[in-house]
Every structure is written in C-alpha cells, then in structure tokens.
mmCIF file with all atom_site columns, C-alpha atoms in Angstrom:
data_model
loop_
_atom_site.group_PDB
_atom_site.id
_atom_site.type_symbol
_atom_site.label_atom_id
_atom_site.label_alt_id
_atom_site.label_comp_id
_atom_site.label_asym_id
_atom_site.label_entity_id
_atom_site.label_seq_id
_atom_site.pdbx_PDB_ins_code
_atom_site.Cartn_x
_atom_site.Cartn_y
_atom_site.Cartn_z
_atom_site.occupancy
_atom_site.B_iso_or_equiv
_atom_site.pdbx_formal_charge
_atom_site.auth_seq_id
_atom_site.auth_comp_id
_atom_site.auth_asym_id
_atom_site.auth_atom_id
_atom_site.pdbx_PDB_model_num
ATOM 1   C CA . MET S 1 1   ? -147.534 -31.304 -81.328  1.00 49.00 ? 1   MET S CA 1
ATOM 2   C CA . PRO S 1 2   ? -144.615 -30.931 -79.582  1.00 51.00 ? 2   PRO S CA 1
ATOM 3   C CA . ASP S 1 3   ? -141.436 -32.806 -80.680  1.00 53.00 ? 3   ASP S CA 1
ATOM 4   C CA . ALA S 1 4   ? -140.851 -36.097 -78.515  1.00 52.00 ? 4   ALA S CA 1
ATOM 5   C CA . PRO S 1 5   ? -138.202 -35.457 -76.301  1.00 52.00 ? 5   PRO S CA 1
ATOM 6   C CA . ARG S 1 6   ? -134.721 -37.367 -77.938  1.00 53.00 ? 6   ARG S CA 1
ATOM 7   C CA . SER S 1 7   ? -133.321 -39.773 -75.726  1.00 52.00 ? 7   SER S CA 1
ATOM 8   C CA . LYS S 1 8   ? -130.180 -39.209 -74.377  1.00 50.00 ? 8   LYS S CA 1
ATOM 9   C CA . PRO S 1 9   ? -127.322 -41.063 -75.254  1.00 50.00 ? 9   PRO S CA 1
ATOM 10  C CA . SER S 1 10  ? -125.810 -43.665 -72.619  1.00 50.00 ? 10  SER S CA 1
ATOM 11  C CA . HIS S 1 11  ? -121.939 -42.322 -73.075  1.00 49.00 ? 11  HIS S CA 1
ATOM 12  C CA . PRO S 1 12  ? -120.982 -38.941 -73.626  1.00 49.00 ? 12  PRO S CA 1
ATOM 13  C CA . LEU S 1 13  ? -118.483 -39.467 -75.839  1.00 44.00 ? 13  LEU S CA 1
ATOM 14  C CA . GLY S 1 14  ? -118.546 -42.292 -79.057  1.00 49.00 ? 14  GLY S CA 1
ATOM 15  C CA . MET S 1 15  ? -115.075 -43.842 -79.704  1.00 49.00 ? 15  MET S CA 1
ATOM 16  C CA . THR S 1 16  ? -113.951 -46.567 -82.033  1.00 49.00 ? 16  THR S CA 1
ATOM 17  C CA . VAL S 1 17  ? -111.394 -48.971 -80.715  1.00 47.00 ? 17  VAL S CA 1
ATOM 18  C CA . TYR S 1 18  ? -109.446 -50.653 -83.261  1.00 48.00 ? 18  TYR S CA 1
ATOM 19  C CA . ASP S 1 19  ? -107.397 -54.032 -82.341  1.00 55.00 ? 19  ASP S CA 1
ATOM 20  C CA . LEU S 1 20  ? -103.590 -53.903 -82.484  1.00 56.00 ? 20  LEU S CA 1
ATOM 21  C CA . PRO S 1 21  ? -101.789 -55.958 -84.611  1.00 58.00 ? 21  PRO S CA 1
ATOM 22  C CA . THR S 1 22  ? -100.109 -59.104 -83.180  1.00 66.00 ? 22  THR S CA 1
ATOM 23  C CA . PRO S 1 23  ? -96.550  -59.542 -83.444  1.00 61.00 ? 23  PRO S CA 1
ATOM 24  C CA . SER S 1 24  ? -96.561  -61.918 -86.126  1.00 63.00 ? 24  SER S CA 1
ATOM 25  C CA . GLU S 1 25  ? -98.923  -59.736 -88.658  1.00 61.00 ? 25  GLU S CA 1
ATOM 26  C CA . VAL S 1 26  ? -96.212  -57.016 -87.878  1.00 55.00 ? 26  VAL S CA 1
ATOM 27  C CA . VAL S 1 27  ? -93.316  -59.001 -88.793  1.00 57.00 ? 27  VAL S CA 1
ATOM 28  C CA . GLN S 1 28  ? -95.412  -59.920 -92.061  1.00 66.00 ? 28  GLN S CA 1
ATOM 29  C CA . ALA S 1 29  ? -95.855  -56.291 -92.916  1.00 62.00 ? 29  ALA S CA 1
ATOM 30  C CA . ASP S 1 30  ? -92.158  -55.479 -92.302  1.00 63.00 ? 30  ASP S CA 1
ATOM 31  C CA . ALA S 1 31  ? -91.160  -58.176 -94.653  1.00 66.00 ? 31  ALA S CA 1
ATOM 32  C CA . LYS S 1 32  ? -93.785  -57.000 -97.211  1.00 69.00 ? 32  LYS S CA 1
ATOM 33  C CA . ARG S 1 33  ? -92.410  -53.439 -97.084  1.00 70.00 ? 33  ARG S CA 1
ATOM 34  C CA . THR S 1 34  ? -88.677  -54.775 -97.498  1.00 74.00 ? 34  THR S CA 1
ATOM 35  C CA . ALA S 1 35  ? -89.822  -56.968 -100.318 1.00 70.00 ? 35  ALA S CA 1
ATOM 36  C CA . MET S 1 36  ? -91.414  -54.327 -102.157 1.00 72.00 ? 36  MET S CA 1
ATOM 37  C CA . GLY S 1 37  ? -88.535  -51.819 -101.485 1.00 72.00 ? 37  GLY S CA 1
ATOM 38  C CA . ARG S 1 38  ? -86.305  -54.623 -102.757 1.00 73.00 ? 38  ARG S CA 1
ATOM 39  C CA . LEU S 1 39  ? -88.150  -54.724 -106.129 1.00 73.00 ? 39  LEU S CA 1
ATOM 40  C CA . ARG S 1 40  ? -88.421  -50.919 -106.654 1.00 76.00 ? 40  ARG S CA 1
ATOM 41  C CA . MET S 1 41  ? -84.446  -50.728 -106.320 1.00 72.00 ? 41  MET S CA 1
ATOM 42  C CA . LEU S 1 42  ? -84.237  -53.418 -108.922 1.00 67.00 ? 42  LEU S CA 1
ATOM 43  C CA . LEU S 1 43  ? -86.314  -51.598 -110.914 1.00 68.00 ? 43  LEU S CA 1
ATOM 44  C CA . VAL S 1 44  ? -84.702  -48.634 -110.974 1.00 70.00 ? 44  VAL S CA 1
ATOM 45  C CA . LEU S 1 45  ? -81.132  -50.218 -111.342 1.00 63.00 ? 45  LEU S CA 1
ATOM 46  C CA . LEU S 1 46  ? -82.560  -52.236 -114.464 1.00 61.00 ? 46  LEU S CA 1
ATOM 47  C CA . ILE S 1 47  ? -83.812  -48.865 -115.982 1.00 65.00 ? 47  ILE S CA 1
ATOM 48  C CA . CYS S 1 48  ? -80.724  -47.119 -115.532 1.00 60.00 ? 48  CYS S CA 1
ATOM 49  C CA . ALA S 1 49  ? -78.749  -50.002 -116.982 1.00 57.00 ? 49  ALA S CA 1
ATOM 50  C CA . ALA S 1 50  ? -81.381  -50.448 -119.921 1.00 57.00 ? 50  ALA S CA 1
ATOM 51  C CA . PRO S 1 51  ? -79.377  -47.786 -122.266 1.00 58.00 ? 51  PRO S CA 1
ATOM 52  C CA . VAL S 1 52  ? -76.147  -49.770 -121.764 1.00 59.00 ? 52  VAL S CA 1
ATOM 53  C CA . VAL S 1 53  ? -77.754  -53.324 -122.307 1.00 57.00 ? 53  VAL S CA 1
ATOM 54  C CA . ALA S 1 54  ? -79.756  -51.861 -125.524 1.00 55.00 ? 54  ALA S CA 1
ATOM 55  C CA . SER S 1 55  ? -76.508  -50.660 -126.989 1.00 56.00 ? 55  SER S CA 1
ATOM 56  C CA . TYR S 1 56  ? -74.398  -53.500 -126.786 1.00 56.00 ? 56  TYR S CA 1
ATOM 57  C CA . PHE S 1 57  ? -77.103  -55.850 -127.610 1.00 53.00 ? 57  PHE S CA 1
ATOM 58  C CA . THR S 1 58  ? -77.457  -53.806 -130.879 1.00 53.00 ? 58  THR S CA 1
ATOM 59  C CA . TYR S 1 59  ? -74.198  -54.125 -131.650 1.00 51.00 ? 59  TYR S CA 1
ATOM 60  C CA . TYR S 1 60  ? -73.323  -57.353 -130.479 1.00 51.00 ? 60  TYR S CA 1
ATOM 61  C CA . VAL S 1 61  ? -76.694  -59.178 -131.532 1.00 48.00 ? 61  VAL S CA 1
ATOM 62  C CA . VAL S 1 62  ? -78.697  -57.024 -133.975 1.00 47.00 ? 62  VAL S CA 1
ATOM 63  C CA . ARG S 1 63  ? -75.756  -55.542 -136.127 1.00 49.00 ? 63  ARG S CA 1
ATOM 64  C CA . PRO S 1 64  ? -77.692  -53.549 -138.404 1.00 47.00 ? 64  PRO S CA 1
ATOM 65  C CA . GLU S 1 65  ? -77.589  -54.100 -142.223 1.00 48.00 ? 65  GLU S CA 1
ATOM 66  C CA . GLY S 1 66  ? -75.821  -57.592 -141.570 1.00 49.00 ? 66  GLY S CA 1
ATOM 67  C CA . ARG S 1 67  ? -72.276  -55.751 -140.825 1.00 53.00 ? 67  ARG S CA 1
ATOM 68  C CA . ARG S 1 68  ? -69.840  -58.000 -139.386 1.00 76.00 ? 68  ARG S CA 1
ATOM 69  C CA . ASN S 1 69  ? -67.345  -56.268 -136.611 1.00 89.00 ? 69  ASN S CA 1
ATOM 70  C CA . PHE S 1 70  ? -63.580  -56.146 -138.149 1.00 95.00 ? 70  PHE S CA 1
ATOM 71  C CA . GLY S 1 71  ? -62.316  -56.519 -134.477 1.00 96.00 ? 71  GLY S CA 1
ATOM 72  C CA . ASP S 1 72  ? -62.559  -59.756 -132.133 1.00 96.00 ? 72  ASP S CA 1
ATOM 73  C CA . LEU S 1 73  ? -65.437  -59.408 -129.691 1.00 94.00 ? 73  LEU S CA 1
ATOM 74  C CA . ILE S 1 74  ? -63.943  -60.854 -125.968 1.00 95.00 ? 74  ILE S CA 1
ATOM 75  C CA . GLU S 1 75  ? -66.767  -62.649 -124.555 1.00 92.00 ? 75  GLU S CA 1
ATOM 76  C CA . PRO S 1 76  ? -66.724  -62.350 -121.712 1.00 93.00 ? 76  PRO S CA 1
ATOM 77  C CA . VAL S 1 77  ? -65.323  -58.877 -120.829 1.00 93.00 ? 77  VAL S CA 1
ATOM 78  C CA . ARG S 1 78  ? -62.368  -58.687 -118.774 1.00 95.00 ? 78  ARG S CA 1
ATOM 79  C CA . ALA S 1 79  ? -62.604  -55.436 -116.219 1.00 94.00 ? 79  ALA S CA 1
ATOM 80  C CA . LEU S 1 80  ? -59.423  -53.517 -115.542 1.00 94.00 ? 80  LEU S CA 1
ATOM 81  C CA . PRO S 1 81  ? -57.338  -55.252 -112.857 1.00 93.00 ? 81  PRO S CA 1
ATOM 82  C CA . ASP S 1 82  ? -57.223  -53.219 -109.285 1.00 93.00 ? 82  ASP S CA 1
ATOM 83  C CA . ALA S 1 83  ? -53.167  -52.696 -109.865 1.00 93.00 ? 83  ALA S CA 1
ATOM 84  C CA . LYS S 1 84  ? -50.571  -50.162 -109.435 1.00 92.00 ? 84  LYS S CA 1
ATOM 85  C CA . ILE S 1 85  ? -48.936  -48.739 -112.193 1.00 94.00 ? 85  ILE S CA 1
ATOM 86  C CA . GLN S 1 86  ? -46.609  -45.795 -113.164 1.00 95.00 ? 86  GLN S CA 1
ATOM 87  C CA . THR S 1 87  ? -46.379  -42.361 -114.880 1.00 95.00 ? 87  THR S CA 1
ATOM 88  C CA . LEU S 1 88  ? -42.959  -41.840 -117.146 1.00 92.00 ? 88  LEU S CA 1
ATOM 89  C CA . ASP S 1 89  ? -42.014  -39.617 -114.159 1.00 91.00 ? 89  ASP S CA 1
ATOM 90  C CA . GLY S 1 90  ? -42.563  -42.554 -111.734 1.00 92.00 ? 90  GLY S CA 1
ATOM 91  C CA . GLU S 1 91  ? -45.836  -41.364 -110.185 1.00 95.00 ? 91  GLU S CA 1
ATOM 92  C CA . PRO S 1 92  ? -47.989  -44.295 -109.080 1.00 95.00 ? 92  PRO S CA 1
ATOM 93  C CA . VAL S 1 93  ? -51.432  -44.636 -110.654 1.00 94.00 ? 93  VAL S CA 1
ATOM 94  C CA . LEU S 1 94  ? -54.194  -47.109 -110.364 1.00 95.00 ? 94  LEU S CA 1
ATOM 95  C CA . LEU S 1 95  ? -55.219  -48.607 -113.512 1.00 94.00 ? 95  LEU S CA 1
ATOM 96  C CA . PRO S 1 96  ? -58.830  -48.573 -112.620 1.00 94.00 ? 96  PRO S CA 1
ATOM 97  C CA . THR S 1 97  ? -58.548  -44.602 -113.023 1.00 94.00 ? 97  THR S CA 1
ATOM 98  C CA . LEU S 1 98  ? -58.799  -45.100 -116.717 1.00 94.00 ? 98  LEU S CA 1
ATOM 99  C CA . LYS S 1 99  ? -62.349  -45.691 -116.323 1.00 94.00 ? 99  LYS S CA 1
ATOM 100 C CA . GLY S 1 100 ? -64.722  -43.110 -117.854 1.00 93.00 ? 100 GLY S CA 1
ATOM 101 C CA . GLN S 1 101 ? -63.466  -43.031 -121.567 1.00 94.00 ? 101 GLN S CA 1
ATOM 102 C CA . TRP S 1 102 ? -63.292  -45.506 -124.311 1.00 97.00 ? 102 TRP S CA 1
ATOM 103 C CA . LEU S 1 103 ? -59.527  -46.459 -124.345 1.00 97.00 ? 103 LEU S CA 1
ATOM 104 C CA . LEU S 1 104 ? -57.752  -47.650 -127.604 1.00 98.00 ? 104 LEU S CA 1
ATOM 105 C CA . ILE S 1 105 ? -54.601  -49.456 -126.124 1.00 98.00 ? 105 ILE S CA 1
ATOM 106 C CA . SER S 1 106 ? -51.459  -50.245 -127.512 1.00 98.00 ? 106 SER S CA 1
ATOM 107 C CA . VAL S 1 107 ? -48.465  -51.991 -126.036 1.00 97.00 ? 107 VAL S CA 1
ATOM 108 C CA . GLY S 1 108 ? -44.732  -52.059 -126.326 1.00 96.00 ? 108 GLY S CA 1
ATOM 109 C CA . GLY S 1 109 ? -41.486  -51.674 -125.028 1.00 96.00 ? 109 GLY S CA 1
ATOM 110 C CA . GLY S 1 110 ? -39.736  -48.050 -124.411 1.00 95.00 ? 110 GLY S CA 1
ATOM 111 C CA . ALA S 1 111 ? -37.281  -48.588 -127.343 1.00 95.00 ? 111 ALA S CA 1
ATOM 112 C CA . CYS S 1 112 ? -40.085  -48.820 -129.674 1.00 96.00 ? 112 CYS S CA 1
ATOM 113 C CA . GLN S 1 113 ? -38.884  -49.773 -132.841 1.00 93.00 ? 113 GLN S CA 1
ATOM 114 C CA . VAL S 1 114 ? -40.205  -48.932 -136.624 1.00 94.00 ? 114 VAL S CA 1
ATOM 115 C CA . ASP S 1 115 ? -43.069  -51.944 -135.728 1.00 95.00 ? 115 ASP S CA 1
ATOM 116 C CA . CYS S 1 116 ? -44.112  -49.922 -132.671 1.00 96.00 ? 116 CYS S CA 1
ATOM 117 C CA . GLN S 1 117 ? -43.922  -46.625 -134.312 1.00 96.00 ? 117 GLN S CA 1
ATOM 118 C CA . GLN S 1 118 ? -46.089  -47.428 -136.727 1.00 96.00 ? 118 GLN S CA 1
ATOM 119 C CA . GLN S 1 119 ? -48.862  -48.919 -134.325 1.00 96.00 ? 119 GLN S CA 1
ATOM 120 C CA . LEU S 1 120 ? -48.664  -45.597 -132.322 1.00 97.00 ? 120 LEU S CA 1
ATOM 121 C CA . TYR S 1 121 ? -48.922  -43.721 -135.865 1.00 97.00 ? 121 TYR S CA 1
ATOM 122 C CA . LEU S 1 122 ? -51.978  -45.609 -136.786 1.00 97.00 ? 122 LEU S CA 1
ATOM 123 C CA . GLN S 1 123 ? -53.504  -45.322 -133.347 1.00 98.00 ? 123 GLN S CA 1
ATOM 124 C CA . ARG S 1 124 ? -53.422  -41.866 -133.342 1.00 97.00 ? 124 ARG S CA 1
ATOM 125 C CA . GLN S 1 125 ? -55.092  -41.211 -137.270 1.00 97.00 ? 125 GLN S CA 1
ATOM 126 C CA . ILE S 1 126 ? -57.675  -43.544 -136.055 1.00 98.00 ? 126 ILE S CA 1
ATOM 127 C CA . LEU S 1 127 ? -58.928  -41.606 -132.945 1.00 97.00 ? 127 LEU S CA 1
ATOM 128 C CA . MET S 1 128 ? -58.353  -38.124 -134.991 1.00 96.00 ? 128 MET S CA 1
ATOM 129 C CA . GLY S 1 129 ? -60.582  -39.431 -137.775 1.00 97.00 ? 129 GLY S CA 1
ATOM 130 C CA . LEU S 1 130 ? -63.703  -40.074 -135.085 1.00 96.00 ? 130 LEU S CA 1
ATOM 131 C CA . GLY S 1 131 ? -64.466  -36.244 -135.401 1.00 94.00 ? 131 GLY S CA 1
ATOM 132 C CA . LYS S 1 132 ? -66.414  -34.818 -132.708 1.00 92.00 ? 132 LYS S CA 1
ATOM 133 C CA . ASP S 1 133 ? -66.430  -38.342 -130.977 1.00 93.00 ? 133 ASP S CA 1
ATOM 134 C CA . ARG S 1 134 ? -62.863  -37.863 -130.300 1.00 95.00 ? 134 ARG S CA 1
ATOM 135 C CA . ALA S 1 135 ? -63.482  -36.337 -126.767 1.00 94.00 ? 135 ALA S CA 1
ATOM 136 C CA . ARG S 1 136 ? -65.129  -39.570 -126.012 1.00 95.00 ? 136 ARG S CA 1
ATOM 137 C CA . THR S 1 137 ? -61.972  -41.412 -126.325 1.00 97.00 ? 137 THR S CA 1
ATOM 138 C CA . GLU S 1 138 ? -58.464  -41.687 -124.929 1.00 97.00 ? 138 GLU S CA 1
ATOM 139 C CA . TRP S 1 139 ? -55.047  -42.610 -126.600 1.00 97.00 ? 139 TRP S CA 1
ATOM 140 C CA . VAL S 1 140 ? -53.339  -44.849 -124.172 1.00 98.00 ? 140 VAL S CA 1
ATOM 141 C CA . TRP S 1 141 ? -49.946  -46.535 -124.878 1.00 98.00 ? 141 TRP S CA 1
ATOM 142 C CA . LEU S 1 142 ? -48.884  -49.029 -122.357 1.00 97.00 ? 142 LEU S CA 1
ATOM 143 C CA . VAL S 1 143 ? -44.956  -49.368 -121.803 1.00 97.00 ? 143 VAL S CA 1
ATOM 144 C CA . SER S 1 144 ? -44.271  -52.875 -120.530 1.00 95.00 ? 144 SER S CA 1
ATOM 145 C CA . ASP S 1 145 ? -40.627  -52.659 -119.763 1.00 95.00 ? 145 ASP S CA 1
ATOM 146 C CA . ASP S 1 146 ? -38.270  -49.954 -118.014 1.00 93.00 ? 146 ASP S CA 1
ATOM 147 C CA . ALA S 1 147 ? -36.653  -48.900 -121.140 1.00 94.00 ? 147 ALA S CA 1
ATOM 148 C CA . GLU S 1 148 ? -36.109  -45.349 -121.695 1.00 93.00 ? 148 GLU S CA 1
ATOM 149 C CA . ILE S 1 149 ? -38.754  -43.919 -124.317 1.00 94.00 ? 149 ILE S CA 1
ATOM 150 C CA . THR S 1 150 ? -37.247  -43.325 -127.535 1.00 90.00 ? 150 THR S CA 1
ATOM 151 C CA . SER S 1 151 ? -36.971  -39.462 -127.554 1.00 90.00 ? 151 SER S CA 1
ATOM 152 C CA . SER S 1 152 ? -37.757  -39.111 -131.330 1.00 93.00 ? 152 SER S CA 1
ATOM 153 C CA . ILE S 1 153 ? -41.185  -40.215 -130.443 1.00 95.00 ? 153 ILE S CA 1
ATOM 154 C CA . LEU S 1 154 ? -42.081  -37.849 -127.379 1.00 93.00 ? 154 LEU S CA 1
ATOM 155 C CA . PRO S 1 155 ? -43.052  -34.878 -129.084 1.00 93.00 ? 155 PRO S CA 1
ATOM 156 C CA . GLY S 1 156 ? -45.724  -37.285 -131.198 1.00 93.00 ? 156 GLY S CA 1
ATOM 157 C CA . LEU S 1 157 ? -47.225  -38.505 -127.820 1.00 95.00 ? 157 LEU S CA 1
ATOM 158 C CA . LYS S 1 158 ? -48.393  -35.529 -126.432 1.00 93.00 ? 158 LYS S CA 1
ATOM 159 C CA . GLU S 1 159 ? -51.872  -36.383 -126.864 1.00 94.00 ? 159 GLU S CA 1
ATOM 160 C CA . ALA S 1 160 ? -51.297  -40.026 -125.517 1.00 97.00 ? 160 ALA S CA 1
ATOM 161 C CA . THR S 1 161 ? -51.336  -41.203 -122.126 1.00 97.00 ? 161 THR S CA 1
ATOM 162 C CA . VAL S 1 162 ? -48.020  -42.967 -121.422 1.00 97.00 ? 162 VAL S CA 1
ATOM 163 C CA . LEU S 1 163 ? -47.751  -45.483 -118.959 1.00 97.00 ? 163 LEU S CA 1
ATOM 164 C CA . ARG S 1 164 ? -45.605  -48.188 -117.350 1.00 97.00 ? 164 ARG S CA 1
ATOM 165 C CA . VAL S 1 165 ? -47.301  -51.267 -116.471 1.00 96.00 ? 165 VAL S CA 1
ATOM 166 C CA . ASN S 1 166 ? -45.898  -54.673 -115.391 1.00 94.00 ? 166 ASN S CA 1
ATOM 167 C CA . PRO S 1 167 ? -45.908  -57.509 -118.009 1.00 93.00 ? 167 PRO S CA 1
ATOM 168 C CA . GLU S 1 168 ? -47.753  -59.683 -115.229 1.00 92.00 ? 168 GLU S CA 1
ATOM 169 C CA . VAL S 1 169 ? -50.442  -57.220 -114.757 1.00 93.00 ? 169 VAL S CA 1
ATOM 170 C CA . LEU S 1 170 ? -51.033  -56.973 -118.678 1.00 93.00 ? 170 LEU S CA 1
ATOM 171 C CA . ALA S 1 171 ? -50.920  -60.612 -119.079 1.00 91.00 ? 171 ALA S CA 1
ATOM 172 C CA . GLN S 1 172 ? -53.700  -60.964 -116.005 1.00 90.00 ? 172 GLN S CA 1
ATOM 173 C CA . TRP S 1 173 ? -55.965  -58.442 -118.624 1.00 94.00 ? 173 TRP S CA 1
ATOM 174 C CA . LEU S 1 174 ? -55.100  -58.343 -122.116 1.00 96.00 ? 174 LEU S CA 1
ATOM 175 C CA . GLN S 1 175 ? -54.414  -61.455 -124.306 1.00 96.00 ? 175 GLN S CA 1
ATOM 176 C CA . PRO S 1 176 ? -53.284  -61.417 -127.920 1.00 97.00 ? 176 PRO S CA 1
ATOM 177 C CA . ALA S 1 177 ? -54.529  -63.619 -130.501 1.00 97.00 ? 177 ALA S CA 1
ATOM 178 C CA . GLU S 1 178 ? -53.264  -67.133 -130.777 1.00 95.00 ? 178 GLU S CA 1
ATOM 179 C CA . GLY S 1 179 ? -49.421  -67.001 -132.627 1.00 96.00 ? 179 GLY S CA 1
ATOM 180 C CA . GLN S 1 180 ? -49.330  -63.449 -131.941 1.00 97.00 ? 180 GLN S CA 1
ATOM 181 C CA . GLN S 1 181 ? -47.883  -61.051 -129.197 1.00 96.00 ? 181 GLN S CA 1
ATOM 182 C CA . LEU S 1 182 ? -49.593  -58.695 -127.110 1.00 96.00 ? 182 LEU S CA 1
ATOM 183 C CA . GLN S 1 183 ? -47.645  -55.686 -128.821 1.00 96.00 ? 183 GLN S CA 1
ATOM 184 C CA . ASP S 1 184 ? -49.181  -56.743 -132.383 1.00 97.00 ? 184 ASP S CA 1
ATOM 185 C CA . HIS S 1 185 ? -52.648  -55.778 -131.353 1.00 98.00 ? 185 HIS S CA 1
ATOM 186 C CA . LEU S 1 186 ? -54.924  -52.456 -130.442 1.00 98.00 ? 186 LEU S CA 1
ATOM 187 C CA . TYR S 1 187 ? -57.162  -52.992 -127.633 1.00 98.00 ? 187 TYR S CA 1
ATOM 188 C CA . LEU S 1 188 ? -60.489  -51.681 -127.120 1.00 98.00 ? 188 LEU S CA 1
ATOM 189 C CA . VAL S 1 189 ? -62.020  -50.848 -123.554 1.00 97.00 ? 189 VAL S CA 1
ATOM 190 C CA . ASP S 1 190 ? -65.344  -49.491 -122.915 1.00 95.00 ? 190 ASP S CA 1
ATOM 191 C CA . PRO S 1 191 ? -66.214  -46.560 -120.388 1.00 95.00 ? 191 PRO S CA 1
ATOM 192 C CA . HIS S 1 192 ? -66.812  -49.108 -117.725 1.00 93.00 ? 192 HIS S CA 1
ATOM 193 C CA . GLY S 1 193 ? -63.327  -50.343 -117.401 1.00 94.00 ? 193 GLY S CA 1
ATOM 194 C CA . GLN S 1 194 ? -64.007  -53.555 -119.532 1.00 95.00 ? 194 GLN S CA 1
ATOM 195 C CA . TRP S 1 195 ? -61.881  -54.712 -122.372 1.00 96.00 ? 195 TRP S CA 1
ATOM 196 C CA . MET S 1 196 ? -64.192  -56.009 -124.967 1.00 96.00 ? 196 MET S CA 1
ATOM 197 C CA . MET S 1 197 ? -62.523  -55.995 -128.130 1.00 97.00 ? 197 MET S CA 1
ATOM 198 C CA . ARG S 1 198 ? -59.313  -56.621 -129.808 1.00 98.00 ? 198 ARG S CA 1
ATOM 199 C CA . PHE S 1 199 ? -58.240  -55.772 -133.215 1.00 98.00 ? 199 PHE S CA 1
ATOM 200 C CA . PRO S 1 200 ? -56.105  -57.705 -135.888 1.00 97.00 ? 200 PRO S CA 1
ATOM 201 C CA . ALA S 1 201 ? -52.258  -57.981 -135.590 1.00 97.00 ? 201 ALA S CA 1
ATOM 202 C CA . LYS S 1 202 ? -50.107  -55.526 -137.267 1.00 94.00 ? 202 LYS S CA 1
ATOM 203 C CA . LEU S 1 203 ? -52.743  -53.177 -138.550 1.00 96.00 ? 203 LEU S CA 1
ATOM 204 C CA . SER S 1 204 ? -52.083  -52.042 -142.471 1.00 96.00 ? 204 SER S CA 1
ATOM 205 C CA . THR S 1 205 ? -53.941  -48.592 -143.267 1.00 96.00 ? 205 THR S CA 1
ATOM 206 C CA . GLU S 1 206 ? -56.720  -50.508 -144.584 1.00 97.00 ? 206 GLU S CA 1
ATOM 207 C CA . GLY S 1 207 ? -57.366  -52.286 -141.557 1.00 97.00 ? 207 GLY S CA 1
ATOM 208 C CA . ALA S 1 208 ? -56.872  -48.967 -139.646 1.00 97.00 ? 208 ALA S CA 1
ATOM 209 C CA . LEU S 1 209 ? -60.029  -47.843 -141.579 1.00 97.00 ? 209 LEU S CA 1
ATOM 210 C CA . LYS S 1 210 ? -61.819  -50.953 -140.431 1.00 97.00 ? 210 LYS S CA 1
ATOM 211 C CA . THR S 1 211 ? -60.975  -50.313 -137.035 1.00 98.00 ? 211 THR S CA 1
ATOM 212 C CA . LYS S 1 212 ? -62.150  -46.809 -137.124 1.00 97.00 ? 212 LYS S CA 1
ATOM 213 C CA . ARG S 1 213 ? -65.536  -47.772 -138.485 1.00 96.00 ? 213 ARG S CA 1
ATOM 214 C CA . ASP S 1 214 ? -65.836  -50.561 -135.642 1.00 96.00 ? 214 ASP S CA 1
ATOM 215 C CA . ILE S 1 215 ? -64.984  -47.781 -133.091 1.00 97.00 ? 215 ILE S CA 1
ATOM 216 C CA . GLU S 1 216 ? -67.628  -45.433 -134.810 1.00 95.00 ? 216 GLU S CA 1
ATOM 217 C CA . ARG S 1 217 ? -70.554  -48.040 -134.721 1.00 93.00 ? 217 ARG S CA 1
ATOM 218 C CA . LEU S 1 218 ? -69.842  -48.676 -131.015 1.00 93.00 ? 218 LEU S CA 1
ATOM 219 C CA . LEU S 1 219 ? -69.705  -44.922 -130.199 1.00 94.00 ? 219 LEU S CA 1
ATOM 220 C CA . ARG S 1 220 ? -73.172  -44.287 -131.926 1.00 92.00 ? 220 ARG S CA 1
ATOM 221 C CA . ALA S 1 221 ? -74.513  -47.504 -129.988 1.00 90.00 ? 221 ALA S CA 1
ATOM 222 C CA . ALA S 1 222 ? -73.304  -45.883 -127.097 1.00 90.00 ? 222 ALA S CA 1
ATOM 223 C CA . ALA S 1 223 ? -74.656  -42.272 -127.412 1.00 86.00 ? 223 ALA S CA 1
ATOM 224 C CA . SER S 1 224 ? -77.420  -42.664 -124.994 1.00 83.00 ? 224 SER S CA 1
ATOM 225 C CA . TRP S 1 225 ? -75.350  -43.241 -121.921 1.00 80.00 ? 225 TRP S CA 1
ATOM 226 C CA . ASP S 1 226 ? -71.923  -42.484 -122.867 1.00 82.00 ? 226 ASP S CA 1
ATOM 227 C CA . GLU S 1 227 ? -70.766  -38.693 -121.959 1.00 75.00 ? 227 GLU S CA 1
ATOM 228 C CA . ALA S 1 228 ? -67.380  -37.061 -123.169 1.00 78.00 ? 228 ALA S CA 1
ATOM 229 C CA . GLY S 1 229 ? -64.920  -36.636 -120.142 1.00 71.00 ? 229 GLY S CA 1
ATOM 230 C CA . ARG S 1 230 ? -64.282  -38.358 -116.914 1.00 70.00 ? 230 ARG S CA 1
#
C-alpha cells in the first residue's frame, strides 16, 4: 500500500524562544562574576607570594637543625622610608631605589675613625665570604653627617654604595639596641626594602663569621624567589 500522506506542519519554521533575564538576575550574575574574578586574583597573588612566605617561615619558625640566629630579628619589619638622600657628589637619590638586593648596611660619620673603619672592613669581608651569592647582596654605608670622607678609606670603598642620609630619616627607620648607638651595628634589609635583622654591636672577627652564617641561611631560604641584580 502506498504510504499515507504526511500532515503538513502548521508553521513553516519552528523556533525556540528563551525568556530574557530580569534586571535583578543580571545584577546577581554580574556580582557573581566580579566575586569570582576577585577570588582568582587573590589566588594568583597567594601563589606568587608563597615562595617568599615559605622562605621566611623556614628561617623564622622552622629553623632547621635547631639553630639559633646570631642577629636580632626585627618584628614587625620596617620598610625603607620614602625619603630623598644624596650621593657623595650631591646628587639626590630616593632611598627606596635601593630595593632589589639584600643590603648589608652600616652607619657612620664621614670622619670614620678606627672603630668605623673596622666596621667597614668586617662588612666587606662578610659579603666577600658569600662567594657566588655575593651578587645578590650590596654593601651600603650610610653617612649620617656632612663631614668630608676620610681620604685614606676612599680606595677601599670602590665596591660600596656610599650615601649621605639625614639622621632624622635614619631615626624613622633603623634603631640600635638598647644602650647602643646606630653606628655600632650592621643592619640587614631584604630585597623588598624591609629592614628585618640587626647584628650585635661592635662585631669581632668571630661575630662577623656568625653574621655571615646568618646571611647565608637567609639567602638559601630565599633562593626560590630572589635573583641577583635589581
């Protein structure tokens, strides 16, 4: 038998119509997307910061092998103040431009007598003893007055960054231990510009070796995120 005739569709074109969202639904959807975007950004920031946090946690909290640090940890850390300083030639420099390296800092007057010269010598020896990690550090001498630099020490400062800083600026940032003066210590600043360690006053040769070991441990802990150069 021949096939029965098929019935014709009542409409030449079939269409599916979707309801448009209400204004409140649009607002809720936008808010949800914004919240998700912020969450993703926060996760990215946490992932980026994780190596820094982990290295500091390792040094400050875990302290492998039960070792104690020789220097005093500064808690909370203190950021480089946003202040102008000067090179020895009188050129203005912003203090935060020192960021990007581990800074081993000493402070003293331009006249720099015997104790000051010994401090500079030990400071240089500590950094030279770091070997391949020397490139991740910077030797900084902050001159806290307008006195002329003793000419006999200038040749030995060729590798140092020497800057004149107003004592008031220093007082807002660095601080000596109780009963000591600012020039009695060496100070360690991390690549983010945070002062985070102060070493005992008037270092001996033995104290300089202990200072070097502290810095070596910090550099090892920060190896996953810190690179040489600014």
